[in-house]
Amino acid sequence: VLTGLAGGLLAEAIAAKQPDPIAQIAISATWWHAQAAIATAQERGDRGVDPVTLSQALVPTLRRWQQ
């Protein structure tokens, strides 16, 4: 999930011709992934979060932080 998230953010940055986005993308993708995992673990328990559930939590997690 984290690799796909970072790859998607990188593709967007390249398309927007942002200069040297690698460090910021790594930080953003890791933060977003962690926040989604934390939110999902709080809802489902901390015994583990499967990739499908985690990926489904990414958009709602970002929406919560944009408010």
PDB file of N, CA and C in Angstrom:
ATOM      1  N   VAL A   1       0.838  -1.184   0.000  1.00  0.00           N
ATOM      2  CA  VAL A   1       0.000   0.000   0.000  1.00  0.00           C
ATOM      3  C   VAL A   1       0.884   1.248   0.000  1.00  0.00           C
ATOM      4  N   LEU A   2       1.914   1.233   0.834  1.00  0.00           N
ATOM      5  CA  LEU A   2       2.792   2.401   0.925  1.00  0.00           C
ATOM      6  C   LEU A   2       3.519   2.655  -0.391  1.00  0.00           C
ATOM      7  N   THR A   3       3.988   1.604  -1.043  1.00  0.00           N
ATOM      8  CA  THR A   3       4.688   1.771  -2.318  1.00  0.00           C
ATOM      9  C   THR A   3       3.765   2.328  -3.389  1.00  0.00           C
ATOM     10  N   GLY A   4       2.555   1.826  -3.473  1.00  0.00           N
ATOM     11  CA  GLY A   4       1.595   2.338  -4.441  1.00  0.00           C
ATOM     12  C   GLY A   4       1.214   3.777  -4.168  1.00  0.00           C
ATOM     13  N   LEU A   5       1.072   4.106  -2.899  1.00  0.00           N
ATOM     14  CA  LEU A   5       0.758   5.474  -2.515  1.00  0.00           C
ATOM     15  C   LEU A   5       1.890   6.417  -2.916  1.00  0.00           C
ATOM     16  N   ALA A   6       3.119   6.033  -2.621  1.00  0.00           N
ATOM     17  CA  ALA A   6       4.275   6.857  -2.991  1.00  0.00           C
ATOM     18  C   ALA A   6       4.398   6.976  -4.506  1.00  0.00           C
ATOM     19  N   GLY A   7       4.156   5.889  -5.215  1.00  0.00           N
ATOM     20  CA  GLY A   7       4.225   5.923  -6.675  1.00  0.00           C
ATOM     21  C   GLY A   7       3.181   6.848  -7.276  1.00  0.00           C
ATOM     22  N   GLY A   8       1.985   6.829  -6.734  1.00  0.00           N
ATOM     23  CA  GLY A   8       0.926   7.720  -7.217  1.00  0.00           C
ATOM     24  C   GLY A   8       1.252   9.182  -6.958  1.00  0.00           C
ATOM     25  N   LEU A   9       1.768   9.471  -5.772  1.00  0.00           N
ATOM     26  CA  LEU A   9       2.157  10.843  -5.465  1.00  0.00           C
ATOM     27  C   LEU A   9       3.313  11.302  -6.348  1.00  0.00           C
ATOM     28  N   LEU A  10       4.251  10.398  -6.624  1.00  0.00           N
ATOM     29  CA  LEU A  10       5.374  10.730  -7.502  1.00  0.00           C
ATOM     30  C   LEU A  10       4.888  11.024  -8.913  1.00  0.00           C
ATOM     31  N   ALA A  11       3.970  10.215  -9.404  1.00  0.00           N
ATOM     32  CA  ALA A  11       3.431  10.438 -10.754  1.00  0.00           C
ATOM     33  C   ALA A  11       2.741  11.794 -10.845  1.00  0.00           C
ATOM     34  N   GLU A  12       1.980  12.153  -9.822  1.00  0.00           N
ATOM     35  CA  GLU A  12       1.332  13.465  -9.811  1.00  0.00           C
ATOM     36  C   GLU A  12       2.364  14.591  -9.797  1.00  0.00           C
ATOM     37  N   ALA A  13       3.418  14.427  -9.024  1.00  0.00           N
ATOM     38  CA  ALA A  13       4.458  15.457  -8.940  1.00  0.00           C
ATOM     39  C   ALA A  13       5.198  15.609 -10.266  1.00  0.00           C
ATOM     40  N   ILE A  14       5.487  14.499 -10.918  1.00  0.00           N
ATOM     41  CA  ILE A  14       6.167  14.552 -12.214  1.00  0.00           C
ATOM     42  C   ILE A  14       5.268  15.226 -13.245  1.00  0.00           C
ATOM     43  N   ALA A  15       3.991  14.873 -13.237  1.00  0.00           N
ATOM     44  CA  ALA A  15       3.052  15.482 -14.181  1.00  0.00           C
ATOM     45  C   ALA A  15       2.933  16.986 -13.965  1.00  0.00           C
ATOM     46  N   ALA A  16       3.058  17.414 -12.706  1.00  0.00           N
ATOM     47  CA  ALA A  16       2.969  18.841 -12.385  1.00  0.00           C
ATOM     48  C   ALA A  16       4.332  19.532 -12.509  1.00  0.00           C
ATOM     49  N   LYS A  17       5.352  18.773 -12.902  1.00  0.00           N
ATOM     50  CA  LYS A  17       6.719  19.294 -13.083  1.00  0.00           C
ATOM     51  C   LYS A  17       7.276  19.955 -11.828  1.00  0.00           C
ATOM     52  N   GLN A  18       7.008  19.320 -10.698  1.00  0.00           N
ATOM     53  CA  GLN A  18       7.558  19.815  -9.439  1.00  0.00           C
ATOM     54  C   GLN A  18       9.040  19.455  -9.360  1.00  0.00           C
ATOM     55  N   PRO A  19       9.869  20.372  -8.913  1.00  0.00           N
ATOM     56  CA  PRO A  19      11.297  20.080  -8.815  1.00  0.00           C
ATOM     57  C   PRO A  19      11.622  19.194  -7.610  1.00  0.00           C
ATOM     58  N   ASP A  20      12.368  18.147  -7.838  1.00  0.00           N
ATOM     59  CA  ASP A  20      12.895  17.248  -6.799  1.00  0.00           C
ATOM     60  C   ASP A  20      11.902  16.928  -5.682  1.00  0.00           C
ATOM     61  N   PRO A  21      10.815  16.214  -5.995  1.00  0.00           N
ATOM     62  CA  PRO A  21       9.764  15.968  -5.004  1.00  0.00           C
ATOM     63  C   PRO A  21       9.990  14.738  -4.126  1.00  0.00           C
ATOM     64  N   ILE A  22      11.087  14.015  -4.317  1.00  0.00           N
ATOM     65  CA  ILE A  22      11.249  12.702  -3.681  1.00  0.00           C
ATOM     66  C   ILE A  22      11.149  12.743  -2.153  1.00  0.00           C
ATOM     67  N   ALA A  23      11.874  13.624  -1.501  1.00  0.00           N
ATOM     68  CA  ALA A  23      11.858  13.654  -0.035  1.00  0.00           C
ATOM     69  C   ALA A  23      10.467  13.979   0.501  1.00  0.00           C
ATOM     70  N   GLN A  24       9.833  14.971  -0.073  1.00  0.00           N
ATOM     71  CA  GLN A  24       8.501  15.352   0.398  1.00  0.00           C
ATOM     72  C   GLN A  24       7.489  14.239   0.156  1.00  0.00           C
ATOM     73  N   ILE A  25       7.617  13.550  -0.963  1.00  0.00           N
ATOM     74  CA  ILE A  25       6.699  12.438  -1.258  1.00  0.00           C
ATOM     75  C   ILE A  25       6.891  11.311  -0.254  1.00  0.00           C
ATOM     76  N   ALA A  26       8.125  10.992   0.056  1.00  0.00           N
ATOM     77  CA  ALA A  26       8.394   9.929   1.032  1.00  0.00           C
ATOM     78  C   ALA A  26       7.779  10.270   2.388  1.00  0.00           C
ATOM     79  N   ILE A  27       7.942  11.498   2.807  1.00  0.00           N
ATOM     80  CA  ILE A  27       7.379  11.936   4.089  1.00  0.00           C
ATOM     81  C   ILE A  27       5.855  11.907   4.040  1.00  0.00           C
ATOM     82  N   SER A  28       5.276  12.456   2.989  1.00  0.00           N
ATOM     83  CA  SER A  28       3.815  12.518   2.873  1.00  0.00           C
ATOM     84  C   SER A  28       3.189  11.138   2.794  1.00  0.00           C
ATOM     85  N   ALA A  29       3.751  10.276   1.974  1.00  0.00           N
ATOM     86  CA  ALA A  29       3.199   8.926   1.812  1.00  0.00           C
ATOM     87  C   ALA A  29       3.285   8.142   3.115  1.00  0.00           C
ATOM     88  N   THR A  30       4.405   8.256   3.818  1.00  0.00           N
ATOM     89  CA  THR A  30       4.576   7.539   5.083  1.00  0.00           C
ATOM     90  C   THR A  30       3.601   8.053   6.132  1.00  0.00           C
ATOM     91  N   TRP A  31       3.449   9.374   6.202  1.00  0.00           N
ATOM     92  CA  TRP A  31       2.522   9.961   7.169  1.00  0.00           C
ATOM     93  C   TRP A  31       1.088   9.520   6.875  1.00  0.00           C
ATOM     94  N   TRP A  32       0.680   9.621   5.601  1.00  0.00           N
ATOM     95  CA  TRP A  32      -0.683   9.268   5.205  1.00  0.00           C
ATOM     96  C   TRP A  32      -0.961   7.795   5.499  1.00  0.00           C
ATOM     97  N   HIS A  33      -0.027   6.931   5.164  1.00  0.00           N
ATOM     98  CA  HIS A  33      -0.141   5.496   5.411  1.00  0.00           C
ATOM     99  C   HIS A  33      -0.290   5.234   6.910  1.00  0.00           C
ATOM    100  N   ALA A  34       0.547   5.877   7.710  1.00  0.00           N
ATOM    101  CA  ALA A  34       0.501   5.668   9.164  1.00  0.00           C
ATOM    102  C   ALA A  34      -0.811   6.154   9.762  1.00  0.00           C
ATOM    103  N   GLN A  35      -1.288   7.315   9.333  1.00  0.00           N
ATOM    104  CA  GLN A  35      -2.541   7.842   9.863  1.00  0.00           C
ATOM    105  C   GLN A  35      -3.722   6.933   9.519  1.00  0.00           C
ATOM    106  N   ALA A  36      -3.731   6.403   8.299  1.00  0.00           N
ATOM    107  CA  ALA A  36      -4.797   5.475   7.898  1.00  0.00           C
ATOM    108  C   ALA A  36      -4.725   4.192   8.721  1.00  0.00           C
ATOM    109  N   ALA A  37      -3.527   3.710   8.971  1.00  0.00           N
ATOM    110  CA  ALA A  37      -3.355   2.490   9.774  1.00  0.00           C
ATOM    111  C   ALA A  37      -3.812   2.716  11.209  1.00  0.00           C
ATOM    112  N   ILE A  38      -3.470   3.856  11.767  1.00  0.00           N
ATOM    113  CA  ILE A  38      -3.886   4.172  13.133  1.00  0.00           C
ATOM    114  C   ILE A  38      -5.403   4.263  13.223  1.00  0.00           C
ATOM    115  N   ALA A  39      -6.027   4.965  12.290  1.00  0.00           N
ATOM    116  CA  ALA A  39      -7.484   5.100  12.298  1.00  0.00           C
ATOM    117  C   ALA A  39      -8.169   3.743  12.147  1.00  0.00           C
ATOM    118  N   THR A  40      -7.649   2.916  11.252  1.00  0.00           N
ATOM    119  CA  THR A  40      -8.242   1.596  11.036  1.00  0.00           C
ATOM    120  C   THR A  40      -8.056   0.706  12.255  1.00  0.00           C
ATOM    121  N   ALA A  41      -6.886   0.761  12.860  1.00  0.00           N
ATOM    122  CA  ALA A  41      -6.632  -0.048  14.066  1.00  0.00           C
ATOM    123  C   ALA A  41      -7.540   0.376  15.208  1.00  0.00           C
ATOM    124  N   GLN A  42      -7.833   1.658  15.313  1.00  0.00           N
ATOM    125  CA  GLN A  42      -8.743   2.128  16.366  1.00  0.00           C
ATOM    126  C   GLN A  42     -10.158   1.609  16.146  1.00  0.00           C
ATOM    127  N   GLU A  43     -10.548   1.445  14.899  1.00  0.00           N
ATOM    128  CA  GLU A  43     -11.889   0.947  14.587  1.00  0.00           C
ATOM    129  C   GLU A  43     -11.981  -0.576  14.674  1.00  0.00           C
ATOM    130  N   ARG A  44     -10.921  -1.260  14.233  1.00  0.00           N
ATOM    131  CA  ARG A  44     -10.978  -2.723  14.103  1.00  0.00           C
ATOM    132  C   ARG A  44     -10.140  -3.467  15.120  1.00  0.00           C
ATOM    133  N   GLY A  45      -9.345  -2.789  15.882  1.00  0.00           N
ATOM    134  CA  GLY A  45      -8.437  -3.441  16.821  1.00  0.00           C
ATOM    135  C   GLY A  45      -7.025  -3.439  16.253  1.00  0.00           C
ATOM    136  N   ASP A  46      -6.063  -3.618  17.110  1.00  0.00           N
ATOM    137  CA  ASP A  46      -4.676  -3.484  16.686  1.00  0.00           C
ATOM    138  C   ASP A  46      -3.982  -4.810  16.362  1.00  0.00           C
ATOM    139  N   ARG A  47      -4.728  -5.844  16.076  1.00  0.00           N
ATOM    140  CA  ARG A  47      -4.127  -7.137  15.765  1.00  0.00           C
ATOM    141  C   ARG A  47      -3.615  -7.222  14.343  1.00  0.00           C
ATOM    142  N   GLY A  48      -3.803  -6.183  13.584  1.00  0.00           N
ATOM    143  CA  GLY A  48      -3.322  -6.170  12.207  1.00  0.00           C
ATOM    144  C   GLY A  48      -4.382  -5.600  11.282  1.00  0.00           C
ATOM    145  N   VAL A  49      -3.911  -4.917  10.273  1.00  0.00           N
ATOM    146  CA  VAL A  49      -4.801  -4.310   9.299  1.00  0.00           C
ATOM    147  C   VAL A  49      -4.400  -4.849   7.929  1.00  0.00           C
ATOM    148  N   ASP A  50      -5.349  -5.431   7.214  1.00  0.00           N
ATOM    149  CA  ASP A  50      -5.028  -5.992   5.897  1.00  0.00           C
ATOM    150  C   ASP A  50      -4.922  -4.866   4.861  1.00  0.00           C
ATOM    151  N   PRO A  51      -4.211  -5.116   3.759  1.00  0.00           N
ATOM    152  CA  PRO A  51      -3.979  -4.067   2.764  1.00  0.00           C
ATOM    153  C   PRO A  51      -5.247  -3.485   2.143  1.00  0.00           C
ATOM    154  N   VAL A  52      -6.250  -4.297   1.924  1.00  0.00           N
ATOM    155  CA  VAL A  52      -7.486  -3.795   1.312  1.00  0.00           C
ATOM    156  C   VAL A  52      -8.165  -2.808   2.252  1.00  0.00           C
ATOM    157  N   THR A  53      -8.275  -3.176   3.502  1.00  0.00           N
ATOM    158  CA  THR A  53      -8.900  -2.294   4.485  1.00  0.00           C
ATOM    159  C   THR A  53      -8.098  -1.013   4.645  1.00  0.00           C
ATOM    160  N   LEU A  54      -6.783  -1.130   4.678  1.00  0.00           N
ATOM    161  CA  LEU A  54      -5.933   0.046   4.806  1.00  0.00           C
ATOM    162  C   LEU A  54      -6.098   0.972   3.607  1.00  0.00           C
ATOM    163  N   SER A  55      -6.121   0.411   2.415  1.00  0.00           N
ATOM    164  CA  SER A  55      -6.265   1.253   1.226  1.00  0.00           C
ATOM    165  C   SER A  55      -7.632   1.941   1.194  1.00  0.00           C
ATOM    166  N   GLN A  56      -8.655   1.283   1.716  1.00  0.00           N
ATOM    167  CA  GLN A  56      -9.980   1.893   1.776  1.00  0.00           C
ATOM    168  C   GLN A  56     -10.040   3.017   2.802  1.00  0.00           C
ATOM    169  N   ALA A  57      -9.121   3.030   3.739  1.00  0.00           N
ATOM    170  CA  ALA A  57      -9.099   4.066   4.780  1.00  0.00           C
ATOM    171  C   ALA A  57      -8.314   5.303   4.365  1.00  0.00           C
ATOM    172  N   LEU A  58      -7.584   5.256   3.254  1.00  0.00           N
ATOM    173  CA  LEU A  58      -6.738   6.382   2.866  1.00  0.00           C
ATOM    174  C   LEU A  58      -7.528   7.660   2.575  1.00  0.00           C
ATOM    175  N   VAL A  59      -8.553   7.573   1.768  1.00  0.00           N
ATOM    176  CA  VAL A  59      -9.314   8.781   1.402  1.00  0.00           C
ATOM    177  C   VAL A  59     -10.043   9.367   2.619  1.00  0.00           C
ATOM    178  N   PRO A  60     -10.767   8.558   3.403  1.00  0.00           N
ATOM    179  CA  PRO A  60     -11.398   9.141   4.592  1.00  0.00           C
ATOM    180  C   PRO A  60     -10.390   9.769   5.558  1.00  0.00           C
ATOM    181  N   THR A  61      -9.219   9.184   5.660  1.00  0.00           N
ATOM    182  CA  THR A  61      -8.181   9.739   6.537  1.00  0.00           C
ATOM    183  C   THR A  61      -7.742  11.107   6.042  1.00  0.00           C
ATOM    184  N   LEU A  62      -7.503  11.225   4.768  1.00  0.00           N
ATOM    185  CA  LEU A  62      -7.093  12.508   4.211  1.00  0.00           C
ATOM    186  C   LEU A  62      -8.199  13.553   4.365  1.00  0.00           C
ATOM    187  N   ARG A  63      -9.420  13.146   4.174  1.00  0.00           N
ATOM    188  CA  ARG A  63     -10.550  14.088   4.329  1.00  0.00           C
ATOM    189  C   ARG A  63     -10.624  14.624   5.751  1.00  0.00           C
ATOM    190  N   ARG A  64     -10.401  13.756   6.743  1.00  0.00           N
ATOM    191  CA  ARG A  64     -10.428  14.205   8.138  1.00  0.00           C
ATOM    192  C   ARG A  64      -9.355  15.257   8.396  1.00  0.00           C
ATOM    193  N   TRP A  65      -8.179  15.100   7.799  1.00  0.00           N
ATOM    194  CA  TRP A  65      -7.074  16.029   8.023  1.00  0.00           C
ATOM    195  C   TRP A  65      -7.227  17.313   7.222  1.00  0.00           C
ATOM    196  N   GLN A  66      -8.042  17.306   6.189  1.00  0.00           N
ATOM    197  CA  GLN A  66      -8.237  18.510   5.376  1.00  0.00           C
ATOM    198  C   GLN A  66      -9.275  19.442   5.986  1.00  0.00           C
ATOM    199  N   GLN A  67     -10.023  18.978   6.946  1.00  0.00           N
ATOM    200  CA  GLN A  67     -11.087  19.800   7.537  1.00  0.00           C
ATOM    201  C   GLN A  67     -10.529  20.821   8.488  1.00  0.00           C
TER     202      GLN A  67
END
